[in-house]
Amino acid sequence: MSAPNKIEILERALERQKKARKEAEQILEEKSLALYKTSQELQKVNEKLENLLDEKTVQLRGIFKNINDAYIVMDIDGSVLKMNDNAIELFGYNHQNEMINIINLVYREDLAYAMNSFSELIEKGYFSNYTARVVAKNKEIKWVNINASVVYDKKNKPIAAQGIVRDITIQREKRLILDMINNILKAILGKENLFEIAWQISSNIAEYLGTNDCVIYLVKDKTKYLEQIAAYKKRISQENQVLNKVLIPFGKGIVGSVAQTGISEIISDTSKDDRYILDGETRLSEIAVPIINDGKVIGVIDAEHRNDNYFVKEQLHTIESIANLVSLKLQSAINLRERKKVENRNTQLLKKLAKSNEELEEYAYIVSHDLKSPLRSISALNSWIQADNEGKFDEFSLQNFRDIDATLQTMEDLISNILKYSSINTKDEINEDVDLHKLVEDLKTVLFVPKHISIHILNKLPVFKGDKTKFQQLFQNLISNAVKFIDKEKGFVNINVTEDASYYTFSIEDNGIGIDKKHFDKVFKIFQSLNISKDSSGIGLSIVKKIVDIYNGEIWLTSEINKGTTFYFTLRK
């Protein structure tokens, strides 16, 4: 190829390169412009995002700082990461100065409940209206309402939790107080029984305080003791009376001191108070409030809790208000109780008086007619014999006449003494311990008991308080009566006793002639002898009945003709 042709080819190639470069530069220029425009738009968007982020951050900071409730952020292990000012004020802790775990804020009795709720939070991702007790740094117990939610990372893994905590202590306290007062007033409305009224007060206060211990004490004016009349969660009878009740001397213990001073007390740690009286398990907190009526302390409301620093002044003021509200009702119940006691006592006295008058009339008739008239006839005959035979008797005979007169006078005096005894219808002042087992053993050696009759004491007889002479008359008459009417070749008298909560029941059984049922009502009436034997005066069983009545007991019998009789009687403990 010639040289001009080569140059021409090179020139065309160079022209193509220039053209291609120019096209490339034009494309690059267009792309650069587009990139620049995009960059400018991105910058504007970034500025907007940054402004928006700053705005939201400021808003969140404002919300976090100015929220009316406590706000807490914690990690998944319960360690507090962040608290707002209200949270610091509520709990008394500052996360910036001290390590705090949420477990330390939970009231110990609610710990299991709190752990279950926390597990529910992690599982569901949130919970609302969770109510529990928390303990502040100063050991103050507060009720709170919590709404909480879980914070997740990009992989949807829980990494923290946040919660809004609202202090509802005051609201809850007010609601509980109103509910309690309404419940107490409704419960005691129309009731008159002292123990039932006190039990309703005790149970409602115990529920309000959140303790299983609340006792109502009554001041006993005569003895100056405080007696438990109601105790929540303690053993009570069907009539709501306390079993194994505690008596506290006036002025002794915390309760006795409050009764004496009339001033309420809160004891934060009973282990440091030497007045504390242990009743069951040791409890470290105690609250005692007097019940005052007409300026006089009539009782004390007392509650205890096993933890120290449990009770607060607000609770004290509440119970004082309740004490004021119920004092008049309790005093009315006390007055009614005393009035019923007097009425019952008067009723018993009237019954005894009527019975005594009836027996006195019987005695007066018998003494004046059946006993004294024959004695006076004998005395008259004795005088007539002496007058008709004046000067005929020697000194020895005359002395016999004088002895007859003296004997007649003695008998009349004896009858008068029996009449006096019949008017005695109450317990004597004597109130000594009498060993009834020994008394009956001694009687066995004193009484005349034929050889073919044996006397057995089947169970040991108790020691009983009372008049030994009366008990001796009681057993002597029953045993003698049994021995007297045994007609068998081999006779026996069995003496036994059984015991229940209020009475001893005694029995005296024989295998004698027996008594017909139609005479059961007659046997205890004075001088109503069912046997024509000269040895039967008809007074023995009436004396037995009177002695049993004196000790508020009862007497009755069972019998079968020709088989024997069993007398039963009770003596009140």
PDB file of N, CA and C in Angstrom, residues 257-337:
ATOM      1  N   SER A 257     -51.413  -0.725 127.753  1.00  0.00           N
ATOM      2  CA  SER A 257     -50.941   0.664 127.828  1.00  0.00           C
ATOM      3  C   SER A 257     -51.878   1.596 127.074  1.00  0.00           C
ATOM      4  N   VAL A 258     -52.308   1.174 125.871  1.00  0.00           N
ATOM      5  CA  VAL A 258     -53.230   1.985 125.071  1.00  0.00           C
ATOM      6  C   VAL A 258     -54.573   2.124 125.788  1.00  0.00           C
ATOM      7  N   ALA A 259     -55.023   1.042 126.434  1.00  0.00           N
ATOM      8  CA  ALA A 259     -56.276   1.110 127.191  1.00  0.00           C
ATOM      9  C   ALA A 259     -56.162   2.086 128.357  1.00  0.00           C
ATOM     10  N   GLN A 260     -54.991   2.136 128.968  1.00  0.00           N
ATOM     11  CA  GLN A 260     -54.777   3.008 130.125  1.00  0.00           C
ATOM     12  C   GLN A 260     -54.642   4.479 129.717  1.00  0.00           C
ATOM     13  N   THR A 261     -53.903   4.734 128.629  1.00  0.00           N
ATOM     14  CA  THR A 261     -53.645   6.120 128.217  1.00  0.00           C
ATOM     15  C   THR A 261     -54.736   6.673 127.299  1.00  0.00           C
ATOM     16  N   GLY A 262     -55.418   5.773 126.570  1.00  0.00           N
ATOM     17  CA  GLY A 262     -56.402   6.227 125.598  1.00  0.00           C
ATOM     18  C   GLY A 262     -55.775   6.816 124.350  1.00  0.00           C
ATOM     19  N   ILE A 263     -54.478   6.531 124.113  1.00  0.00           N
ATOM     20  CA  ILE A 263     -53.739   7.074 122.971  1.00  0.00           C
ATOM     21  C   ILE A 263     -53.309   5.928 122.048  1.00  0.00           C
ATOM     22  N   SER A 264     -53.578   6.084 120.744  1.00  0.00           N
ATOM     23  CA  SER A 264     -53.216   5.057 119.759  1.00  0.00           C
ATOM     24  C   SER A 264     -51.698   4.954 119.621  1.00  0.00           C
ATOM     25  N   GLU A 265     -51.233   3.751 119.209  1.00  0.00           N
ATOM     26  CA  GLU A 265     -49.790   3.542 119.021  1.00  0.00           C
ATOM     27  C   GLU A 265     -49.534   2.669 117.799  1.00  0.00           C
ATOM     28  N   ILE A 266     -48.399   2.965 117.106  1.00  0.00           N
ATOM     29  CA  ILE A 266     -47.846   2.077 116.081  1.00  0.00           C
ATOM     30  C   ILE A 266     -46.474   1.640 116.573  1.00  0.00           C
ATOM     31  N   ILE A 267     -46.246   0.350 116.628  1.00  0.00           N
ATOM     32  CA  ILE A 267     -44.942  -0.194 116.999  1.00  0.00           C
ATOM     33  C   ILE A 267     -44.315  -0.776 115.740  1.00  0.00           C
ATOM     34  N   SER A 268     -43.207  -0.170 115.292  1.00  0.00           N
ATOM     35  CA  SER A 268     -42.565  -0.600 114.044  1.00  0.00           C
ATOM     36  C   SER A 268     -41.750  -1.870 114.214  1.00  0.00           C
ATOM     37  N   ASP A 269     -41.233  -2.102 115.426  1.00  0.00           N
ATOM     38  CA  ASP A 269     -40.422  -3.298 115.695  1.00  0.00           C
ATOM     39  C   ASP A 269     -40.669  -3.737 117.137  1.00  0.00           C
ATOM     40  N   THR A 270     -41.542  -4.729 117.303  1.00  0.00           N
ATOM     41  CA  THR A 270     -41.926  -5.171 118.647  1.00  0.00           C
ATOM     42  C   THR A 270     -40.772  -5.833 119.399  1.00  0.00           C
ATOM     43  N   SER A 271     -39.758  -6.311 118.651  1.00  0.00           N
ATOM     44  CA  SER A 271     -38.616  -6.952 119.320  1.00  0.00           C
ATOM     45  C   SER A 271     -37.833  -5.944 120.154  1.00  0.00           C
ATOM     46  N   LYS A 272     -38.051  -4.656 119.891  1.00  0.00           N
ATOM     47  CA  LYS A 272     -37.347  -3.611 120.633  1.00  0.00           C
ATOM     48  C   LYS A 272     -38.247  -2.961 121.686  1.00  0.00           C
ATOM     49  N   ASP A 273     -39.441  -3.523 121.889  1.00  0.00           N
ATOM     50  CA  ASP A 273     -40.386  -2.976 122.865  1.00  0.00           C
ATOM     51  C   ASP A 273     -40.657  -4.034 123.926  1.00  0.00           C
ATOM     52  N   ASP A 274     -40.211  -3.794 125.147  1.00  0.00           N
ATOM     53  CA  ASP A 274     -40.333  -4.809 126.200  1.00  0.00           C
ATOM     54  C   ASP A 274     -41.777  -4.977 126.688  1.00  0.00           C
ATOM     55  N   ARG A 275     -42.696  -4.165 126.187  1.00  0.00           N
ATOM     56  CA  ARG A 275     -44.102  -4.334 126.568  1.00  0.00           C
ATOM     57  C   ARG A 275     -44.786  -5.434 125.755  1.00  0.00           C
ATOM     58  N   TYR A 276     -44.172  -5.840 124.658  1.00  0.00           N
ATOM     59  CA  TYR A 276     -44.820  -6.770 123.721  1.00  0.00           C
ATOM     60  C   TYR A 276     -45.145  -8.097 124.406  1.00  0.00           C
ATOM     61  N   ILE A 277     -46.402  -8.547 124.245  1.00  0.00           N
ATOM     62  CA  ILE A 277     -46.859  -9.827 124.802  1.00  0.00           C
ATOM     63  C   ILE A 277     -47.044 -10.801 123.645  1.00  0.00           C
ATOM     64  N   LEU A 278     -46.354 -11.920 123.700  1.00  0.00           N
ATOM     65  CA  LEU A 278     -46.421 -12.914 122.625  1.00  0.00           C
ATOM     66  C   LEU A 278     -47.706 -13.722 122.738  1.00  0.00           C
ATOM     67  N   ASP A 279     -48.469 -13.772 121.648  1.00  0.00           N
ATOM     68  CA  ASP A 279     -49.675 -14.603 121.565  1.00  0.00           C
ATOM     69  C   ASP A 279     -49.588 -15.403 120.273  1.00  0.00           C
ATOM     70  N   GLY A 280     -49.029 -16.609 120.368  1.00  0.00           N
ATOM     71  CA  GLY A 280     -48.796 -17.417 119.166  1.00  0.00           C
ATOM     72  C   GLY A 280     -47.432 -17.110 118.596  1.00  0.00           C
ATOM     73  N   GLU A 281     -47.365 -16.801 117.285  1.00  0.00           N
ATOM     74  CA  GLU A 281     -46.083 -16.517 116.639  1.00  0.00           C
ATOM     75  C   GLU A 281     -45.680 -15.056 116.845  1.00  0.00           C
ATOM     76  N   THR A 282     -44.365 -14.805 116.791  1.00  0.00           N
ATOM     77  CA  THR A 282     -43.852 -13.444 116.958  1.00  0.00           C
ATOM     78  C   THR A 282     -44.166 -12.619 115.721  1.00  0.00           C
ATOM     79  N   ARG A 283     -44.678 -11.407 115.956  1.00  0.00           N
ATOM     80  CA  ARG A 283     -44.953 -10.468 114.863  1.00  0.00           C
ATOM     81  C   ARG A 283     -44.256  -9.158 115.189  1.00  0.00           C
ATOM     82  N   LEU A 284     -43.589  -8.587 114.207  1.00  0.00           N
ATOM     83  CA  LEU A 284     -42.715  -7.437 114.450  1.00  0.00           C
ATOM     84  C   LEU A 284     -43.430  -6.096 114.394  1.00  0.00           C
ATOM     85  N   SER A 285     -44.595  -6.030 113.753  1.00  0.00           N
ATOM     86  CA  SER A 285     -45.339  -4.765 113.689  1.00  0.00           C
ATOM     87  C   SER A 285     -46.647  -4.902 114.455  1.00  0.00           C
ATOM     88  N   GLU A 286     -47.015  -3.835 115.167  1.00  0.00           N
ATOM     89  CA  GLU A 286     -48.273  -3.847 115.914  1.00  0.00           C
ATOM     90  C   GLU A 286     -48.901  -2.462 115.860  1.00  0.00           C
ATOM     91  N   ILE A 287     -50.227  -2.447 115.755  1.00  0.00           N
ATOM     92  CA  ILE A 287     -50.993  -1.193 115.773  1.00  0.00           C
ATOM     93  C   ILE A 287     -52.131  -1.380 116.765  1.00  0.00           C
ATOM     94  N   ALA A 288     -52.308  -0.422 117.675  1.00  0.00           N
ATOM     95  CA  ALA A 288     -53.329  -0.542 118.724  1.00  0.00           C
ATOM     96  C   ALA A 288     -54.073   0.788 118.839  1.00  0.00           C
ATOM     97  N   VAL A 289     -55.419   0.711 118.806  1.00  0.00           N
ATOM     98  CA  VAL A 289     -56.265   1.911 118.832  1.00  0.00           C
ATOM     99  C   VAL A 289     -57.342   1.731 119.909  1.00  0.00           C
ATOM    100  N   PRO A 290     -57.503   2.716 120.805  1.00  0.00           N
ATOM    101  CA  PRO A 290     -58.544   2.598 121.838  1.00  0.00           C
ATOM    102  C   PRO A 290     -59.938   2.843 121.276  1.00  0.00           C
ATOM    103  N   ILE A 291     -60.936   2.152 121.844  1.00  0.00           N
ATOM    104  CA  ILE A 291     -62.343   2.419 121.524  1.00  0.00           C
ATOM    105  C   ILE A 291     -62.895   3.214 122.709  1.00  0.00           C
ATOM    106  N   ILE A 292     -63.262   4.444 122.449  1.00  0.00           N
ATOM    107  CA  ILE A 292     -63.644   5.356 123.532  1.00  0.00           C
ATOM    108  C   ILE A 292     -65.116   5.719 123.388  1.00  0.00           C
ATOM    109  N   ASN A 293     -65.848   5.604 124.503  1.00  0.00           N
ATOM    110  CA  ASN A 293     -67.249   6.000 124.536  1.00  0.00           C
ATOM    111  C   ASN A 293     -67.491   6.878 125.756  1.00  0.00           C
ATOM    112  N   ASP A 294     -68.034   8.064 125.497  1.00  0.00           N
ATOM    113  CA  ASP A 294     -68.334   9.008 126.574  1.00  0.00           C
ATOM    114  C   ASP A 294     -67.101   9.303 127.428  1.00  0.00           C
ATOM    115  N   GLY A 295     -65.946   9.440 126.740  1.00  0.00           N
ATOM    116  CA  GLY A 295     -64.710   9.789 127.421  1.00  0.00           C
ATOM    117  C   GLY A 295     -64.036   8.654 128.166  1.00  0.00           C
ATOM    118  N   LYS A 296     -64.547   7.444 128.016  1.00  0.00           N
ATOM    119  CA  LYS A 296     -64.016   6.292 128.743  1.00  0.00           C
ATOM    120  C   LYS A 296     -63.609   5.199 127.752  1.00  0.00           C
ATOM    121  N   VAL A 297     -62.412   4.613 127.959  1.00  0.00           N
ATOM    122  CA  VAL A 297     -61.950   3.519 127.102  1.00  0.00           C
ATOM    123  C   VAL A 297     -62.735   2.249 127.438  1.00  0.00           C
ATOM    124  N   ILE A 298     -63.447   1.727 126.446  1.00  0.00           N
ATOM    125  CA  ILE A 298     -64.224   0.502 126.679  1.00  0.00           C
ATOM    126  C   ILE A 298     -63.591  -0.709 126.001  1.00  0.00           C
ATOM    127  N   GLY A 299     -62.616  -0.461 125.117  1.00  0.00           N
ATOM    128  CA  GLY A 299     -61.969  -1.583 124.429  1.00  0.00           C
ATOM    129  C   GLY A 299     -60.782  -1.101 123.608  1.00  0.00           C
ATOM    130  N   VAL A 300     -60.132  -2.042 122.938  1.00  0.00           N
ATOM    131  CA  VAL A 300     -58.961  -1.740 122.105  1.00  0.00           C
ATOM    132  C   VAL A 300     -59.021  -2.592 120.840  1.00  0.00           C
ATOM    133  N   ILE A 301     -58.741  -1.963 119.689  1.00  0.00           N
ATOM    134  CA  ILE A 301     -58.560  -2.694 118.426  1.00  0.00           C
ATOM    135  C   ILE A 301     -57.058  -2.883 118.238  1.00  0.00           C
ATOM    136  N   ASP A 302     -56.627  -4.130 118.077  1.00  0.00           N
ATOM    137  CA  ASP A 302     -55.192  -4.418 117.989  1.00  0.00           C
ATOM    138  C   ASP A 302     -54.933  -5.342 116.800  1.00  0.00           C
ATOM    139  N   ALA A 303     -53.932  -4.982 115.982  1.00  0.00           N
ATOM    140  CA  ALA A 303     -53.545  -5.819 114.841  1.00  0.00           C
ATOM    141  C   ALA A 303     -52.029  -5.935 114.805  1.00  0.00           C
ATOM    142  N   GLU A 304     -51.552  -7.083 114.295  1.00  0.00           N
ATOM    143  CA  GLU A 304     -50.116  -7.329 114.206  1.00  0.00           C
ATOM    144  C   GLU A 304     -49.764  -7.875 112.821  1.00  0.00           C
ATOM    145  N   HIS A 305     -48.487  -7.717 112.443  1.00  0.00           N
ATOM    146  CA  HIS A 305     -47.984  -8.268 111.182  1.00  0.00           C
ATOM    147  C   HIS A 305     -46.564  -8.766 111.416  1.00  0.00           C
ATOM    148  N   ARG A 306     -46.207  -9.851 110.720  1.00  0.00           N
ATOM    149  CA  ARG A 306     -44.912 -10.476 110.993  1.00  0.00           C
ATOM    150  C   ARG A 306     -43.725  -9.631 110.517  1.00  0.00           C
ATOM    151  N   ASN A 307     -43.953  -8.711 109.559  1.00  0.00           N
ATOM    152  CA  ASN A 307     -42.858  -7.865 109.069  1.00  0.00           C
ATOM    153  C   ASN A 307     -42.751  -6.582 109.896  1.00  0.00           C
ATOM    154  N   ASP A 308     -41.539  -6.041 109.998  1.00  0.00           N
ATOM    155  CA  ASP A 308     -41.375  -4.773 110.704  1.00  0.00           C
ATOM    156  C   ASP A 308     -41.768  -3.608 109.795  1.00  0.00           C
ATOM    157  N   ASN A 309     -42.031  -2.453 110.400  1.00  0.00           N
ATOM    158  CA  ASN A 309     -42.388  -1.225 109.671  1.00  0.00           C
ATOM    159  C   ASN A 309     -43.563  -1.422 108.715  1.00  0.00           C
ATOM    160  N   TYR A 310     -44.517  -2.249 109.106  1.00  0.00           N
ATOM    161  CA  TYR A 310     -45.613  -2.587 108.191  1.00  0.00           C
ATOM    162  C   TYR A 310     -46.722  -1.524 108.196  1.00  0.00           C
ATOM    163  N   PHE A 311     -47.081  -1.039 109.392  1.00  0.00           N
ATOM    164  CA  PHE A 311     -48.214  -0.133 109.501  1.00  0.00           C
ATOM    165  C   PHE A 311     -47.780   1.323 109.330  1.00  0.00           C
ATOM    166  N   VAL A 312     -48.705   2.145 108.799  1.00  0.00           N
ATOM    167  CA  VAL A 312     -48.411   3.564 108.556  1.00  0.00           C
ATOM    168  C   VAL A 312     -49.478   4.416 109.246  1.00  0.00           C
ATOM    169  N   LYS A 313     -49.184   5.720 109.339  1.00  0.00           N
ATOM    170  CA  LYS A 313     -50.056   6.632 110.086  1.00  0.00           C
ATOM    171  C   LYS A 313     -51.457   6.725 109.463  1.00  0.00           C
ATOM    172  N   GLU A 314     -51.530   6.650 108.133  1.00  0.00           N
ATOM    173  CA  GLU A 314     -52.827   6.727 107.479  1.00  0.00           C
ATOM    174  C   GLU A 314     -53.746   5.596 107.951  1.00  0.00           C
ATOM    175  N   GLN A 315     -53.171   4.397 108.117  1.00  0.00           N
ATOM    176  CA  GLN A 315     -53.959   3.269 108.613  1.00  0.00           C
ATOM    177  C   GLN A 315     -54.408   3.506 110.048  1.00  0.00           C
ATOM    178  N   LEU A 316     -53.531   4.116 110.841  1.00  0.00           N
ATOM    179  CA  LEU A 316     -53.870   4.428 112.229  1.00  0.00           C
ATOM    180  C   LEU A 316     -55.062   5.380 112.284  1.00  0.00           C
ATOM    181  N   HIS A 317     -55.019   6.424 111.459  1.00  0.00           N
ATOM    182  CA  HIS A 317     -56.116   7.395 111.451  1.00  0.00           C
ATOM    183  C   HIS A 317     -57.425   6.740 110.997  1.00  0.00           C
ATOM    184  N   THR A 318     -57.309   5.824 110.048  1.00  0.00           N
ATOM    185  CA  THR A 318     -58.505   5.127 109.557  1.00  0.00           C
ATOM    186  C   THR A 318     -59.147   4.294 110.658  1.00  0.00           C
ATOM    187  N   ILE A 319     -58.329   3.528 111.387  1.00  0.00           N
ATOM    188  CA  ILE A 319     -58.868   2.669 112.449  1.00  0.00           C
ATOM    189  C   ILE A 319     -59.420   3.520 113.592  1.00  0.00           C
ATOM    190  N   GLU A 320     -58.807   4.670 113.842  1.00  0.00           N
ATOM    191  CA  GLU A 320     -59.355   5.589 114.854  1.00  0.00           C
ATOM    192  C   GLU A 320     -60.753   6.054 114.452  1.00  0.00           C
ATOM    193  N   SER A 321     -60.935   6.340 113.167  1.00  0.00           N
ATOM    194  CA  SER A 321     -62.259   6.746 112.679  1.00  0.00           C
ATOM    195  C   SER A 321     -63.278   5.627 112.859  1.00  0.00           C
ATOM    196  N   ILE A 322     -62.843   4.393 112.560  1.00  0.00           N
ATOM    197  CA  ILE A 322     -63.736   3.239 112.728  1.00  0.00           C
ATOM    198  C   ILE A 322     -64.084   3.049 114.197  1.00  0.00           C
ATOM    199  N   ALA A 323     -63.081   3.189 115.072  1.00  0.00           N
ATOM    200  CA  ALA A 323     -63.319   3.045 116.515  1.00  0.00           C
ATOM    201  C   ALA A 323     -64.369   4.051 116.991  1.00  0.00           C
ATOM    202  N   ASN A 324     -64.294   5.278 116.482  1.00  0.00           N
ATOM    203  CA  ASN A 324     -65.285   6.294 116.857  1.00  0.00           C
ATOM    204  C   ASN A 324     -66.678   5.922 116.345  1.00  0.00           C
ATOM    205  N   LEU A 325     -66.727   5.372 115.119  1.00  0.00           N
ATOM    206  CA  LEU A 325     -68.018   5.021 114.522  1.00  0.00           C
ATOM    207  C   LEU A 325     -68.712   3.879 115.262  1.00  0.00           C
ATOM    208  N   VAL A 326     -67.938   2.889 115.712  1.00  0.00           N
ATOM    209  CA  VAL A 326     -68.549   1.680 116.289  1.00  0.00           C
ATOM    210  C   VAL A 326     -68.628   1.723 117.812  1.00  0.00           C
ATOM    211  N   SER A 327     -68.064   2.736 118.452  1.00  0.00           N
ATOM    212  CA  SER A 327     -68.010   2.752 119.921  1.00  0.00           C
ATOM    213  C   SER A 327     -69.409   2.741 120.545  1.00  0.00           C
ATOM    214  N   LEU A 328     -70.308   3.521 119.982  1.00  0.00           N
ATOM    215  CA  LEU A 328     -71.664   3.583 120.532  1.00  0.00           C
ATOM    216  C   LEU A 328     -72.384   2.253 120.374  1.00  0.00           C
ATOM    217  N   LYS A 329     -72.177   1.606 119.196  1.00  0.00           N
ATOM    218  CA  LYS A 329     -72.821   0.306 118.950  1.00  0.00           C
ATOM    219  C   LYS A 329     -72.284  -0.749 119.918  1.00  0.00           C
ATOM    220  N   LEU A 330     -70.967  -0.741 120.133  1.00  0.00           N
ATOM    221  CA  LEU A 330     -70.379  -1.701 121.077  1.00  0.00           C
ATOM    222  C   LEU A 330     -70.876  -1.450 122.491  1.00  0.00           C
ATOM    223  N   GLN A 331     -70.940  -0.179 122.894  1.00  0.00           N
ATOM    224  CA  GLN A 331     -71.410   0.131 124.243  1.00  0.00           C
ATOM    225  C   GLN A 331     -72.853  -0.315 124.431  1.00  0.00           C
ATOM    226  N   SER A 332     -73.679  -0.124 123.401  1.00  0.00           N
ATOM    227  CA  SER A 332     -75.073  -0.585 123.474  1.00  0.00           C
ATOM    228  C   SER A 332     -75.142  -2.101 123.633  1.00  0.00           C
ATOM    229  N   ALA A 333     -74.273  -2.807 122.875  1.00  0.00           N
ATOM    230  CA  ALA A 333     -74.242  -4.277 122.975  1.00  0.00           C
ATOM    231  C   ALA A 333     -73.766  -4.720 124.353  1.00  0.00           C
ATOM    232  N   ILE A 334     -72.784  -3.985 124.905  1.00  0.00           N
ATOM    233  CA  ILE A 334     -72.289  -4.306 126.258  1.00  0.00           C
ATOM    234  C   ILE A 334     -73.419  -4.116 127.279  1.00  0.00           C
ATOM    235  N   ASN A 335     -74.124  -2.986 127.155  1.00  0.00           N
ATOM    236  CA  ASN A 335     -75.228  -2.704 128.088  1.00  0.00           C
ATOM    237  C   ASN A 335     -76.316  -3.763 127.970  1.00  0.00           C
ATOM    238  N   LEU A 336     -76.623  -4.147 126.720  1.00  0.00           N
ATOM    239  CA  LEU A 336     -77.646  -5.171 126.510  1.00  0.00           C
ATOM    240  C   LEU A 336     -77.216  -6.499 127.114  1.00  0.00           C
ATOM    241  N   ARG A 337     -75.939  -6.832 126.938  1.00  0.00           N
ATOM    242  CA  ARG A 337     -75.413  -8.086 127.495  1.00  0.00           C
ATOM    243  C   ARG A 337     -75.541  -8.096 129.012  1.00  0.00           C
TER     244      ARG A 337
END
